Short mmCIF file of C-alpha atoms in Angstrom, two decimals:
data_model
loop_
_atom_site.label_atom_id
_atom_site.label_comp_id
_atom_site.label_asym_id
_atom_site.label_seq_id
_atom_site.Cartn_x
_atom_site.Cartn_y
_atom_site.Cartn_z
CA UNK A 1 -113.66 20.82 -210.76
CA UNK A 2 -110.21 22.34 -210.61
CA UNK A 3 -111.14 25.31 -208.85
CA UNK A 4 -110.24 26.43 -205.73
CA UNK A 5 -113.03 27.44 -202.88
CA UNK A 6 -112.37 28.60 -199.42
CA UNK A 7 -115.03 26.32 -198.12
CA UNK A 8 -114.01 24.53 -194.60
CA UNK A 9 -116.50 22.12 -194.64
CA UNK A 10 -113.75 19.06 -194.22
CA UNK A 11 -111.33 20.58 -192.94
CA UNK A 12 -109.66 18.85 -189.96
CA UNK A 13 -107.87 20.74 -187.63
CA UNK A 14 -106.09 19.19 -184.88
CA UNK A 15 -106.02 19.82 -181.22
CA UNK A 16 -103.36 19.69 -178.82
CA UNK A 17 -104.10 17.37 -175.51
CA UNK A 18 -102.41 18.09 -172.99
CA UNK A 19 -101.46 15.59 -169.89
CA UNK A 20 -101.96 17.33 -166.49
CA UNK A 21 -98.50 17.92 -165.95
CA UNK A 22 -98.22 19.77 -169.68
CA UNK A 23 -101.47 21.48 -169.16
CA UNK A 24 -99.74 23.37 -165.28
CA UNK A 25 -96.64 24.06 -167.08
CA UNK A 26 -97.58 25.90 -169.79
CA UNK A 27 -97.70 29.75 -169.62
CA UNK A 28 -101.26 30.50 -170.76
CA UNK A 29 -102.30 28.54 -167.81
CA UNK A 30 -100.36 30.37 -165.43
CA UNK A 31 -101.58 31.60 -162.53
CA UNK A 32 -99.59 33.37 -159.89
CA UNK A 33 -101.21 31.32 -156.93
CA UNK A 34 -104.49 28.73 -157.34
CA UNK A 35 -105.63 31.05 -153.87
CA UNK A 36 -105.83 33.75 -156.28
CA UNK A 37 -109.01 32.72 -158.71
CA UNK A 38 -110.77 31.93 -154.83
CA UNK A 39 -110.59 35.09 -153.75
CA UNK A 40 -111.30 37.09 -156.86
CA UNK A 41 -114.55 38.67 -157.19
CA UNK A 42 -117.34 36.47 -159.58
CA UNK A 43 -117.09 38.15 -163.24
CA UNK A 44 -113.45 38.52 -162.82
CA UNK A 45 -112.99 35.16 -162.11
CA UNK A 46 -115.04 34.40 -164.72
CA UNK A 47 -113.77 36.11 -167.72
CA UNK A 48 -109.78 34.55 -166.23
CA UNK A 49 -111.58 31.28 -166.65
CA UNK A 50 -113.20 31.96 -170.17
CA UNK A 51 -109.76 32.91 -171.29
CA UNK A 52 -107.89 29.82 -169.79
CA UNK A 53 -110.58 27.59 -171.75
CA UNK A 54 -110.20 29.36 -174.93
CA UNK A 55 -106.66 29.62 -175.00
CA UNK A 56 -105.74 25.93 -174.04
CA UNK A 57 -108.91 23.91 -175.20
CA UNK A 58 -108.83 21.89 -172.70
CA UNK A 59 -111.50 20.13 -171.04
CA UNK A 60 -113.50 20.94 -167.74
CA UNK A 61 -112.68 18.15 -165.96
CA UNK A 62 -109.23 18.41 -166.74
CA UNK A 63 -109.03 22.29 -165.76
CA UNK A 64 -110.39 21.47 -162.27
CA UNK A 65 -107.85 18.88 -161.81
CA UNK A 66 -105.19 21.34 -162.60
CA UNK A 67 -107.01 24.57 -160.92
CA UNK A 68 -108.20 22.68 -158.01
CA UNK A 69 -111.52 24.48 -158.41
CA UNK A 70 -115.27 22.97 -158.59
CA UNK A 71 -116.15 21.44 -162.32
CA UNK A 72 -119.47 22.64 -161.86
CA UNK A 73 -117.96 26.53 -161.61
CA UNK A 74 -116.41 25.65 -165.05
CA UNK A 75 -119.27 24.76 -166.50
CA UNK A 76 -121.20 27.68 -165.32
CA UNK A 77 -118.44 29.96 -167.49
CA UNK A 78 -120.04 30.62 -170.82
#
């Protein structure tokens, strides 16, 4: 009974929420100018994107509040 596992079945693990204001300041959100992820090219823009959502965790809705792009190009982004 006493011994330990490495199982993770219960293990809760927090996540940070961030208000919109947090979520533009902080530096793995930057990007130089919002212009920048219209212009790119589709797969680059993409993988920037994948990156954003991974690093933050934040939502979709709340990303295209902050990046002022389309929800639906979010949820494209696998």
């Amino acid at each position: 009974m006493r011994e330990e596992t490495e199982d993770k079945c219960l293990a809760y693990s927090p996540k940070k929420r961030y208000t919109d204001g947090e979520l533009k300041e902080t530096k793995s959100l930057l990007v130089e100018d919002v212009f920048l992820l219209q212009i790119l090219d589709r797969p680059s823009r993409d993988n920037l994107l994948k990156r954003k959502k991974e690093t933050t965790g934040a939502s979709n809705r709340q990303l295209s509040r902050v990046l002022k792009i389309g929800r639906d190009v979010l949820d494209k982004v696998k």
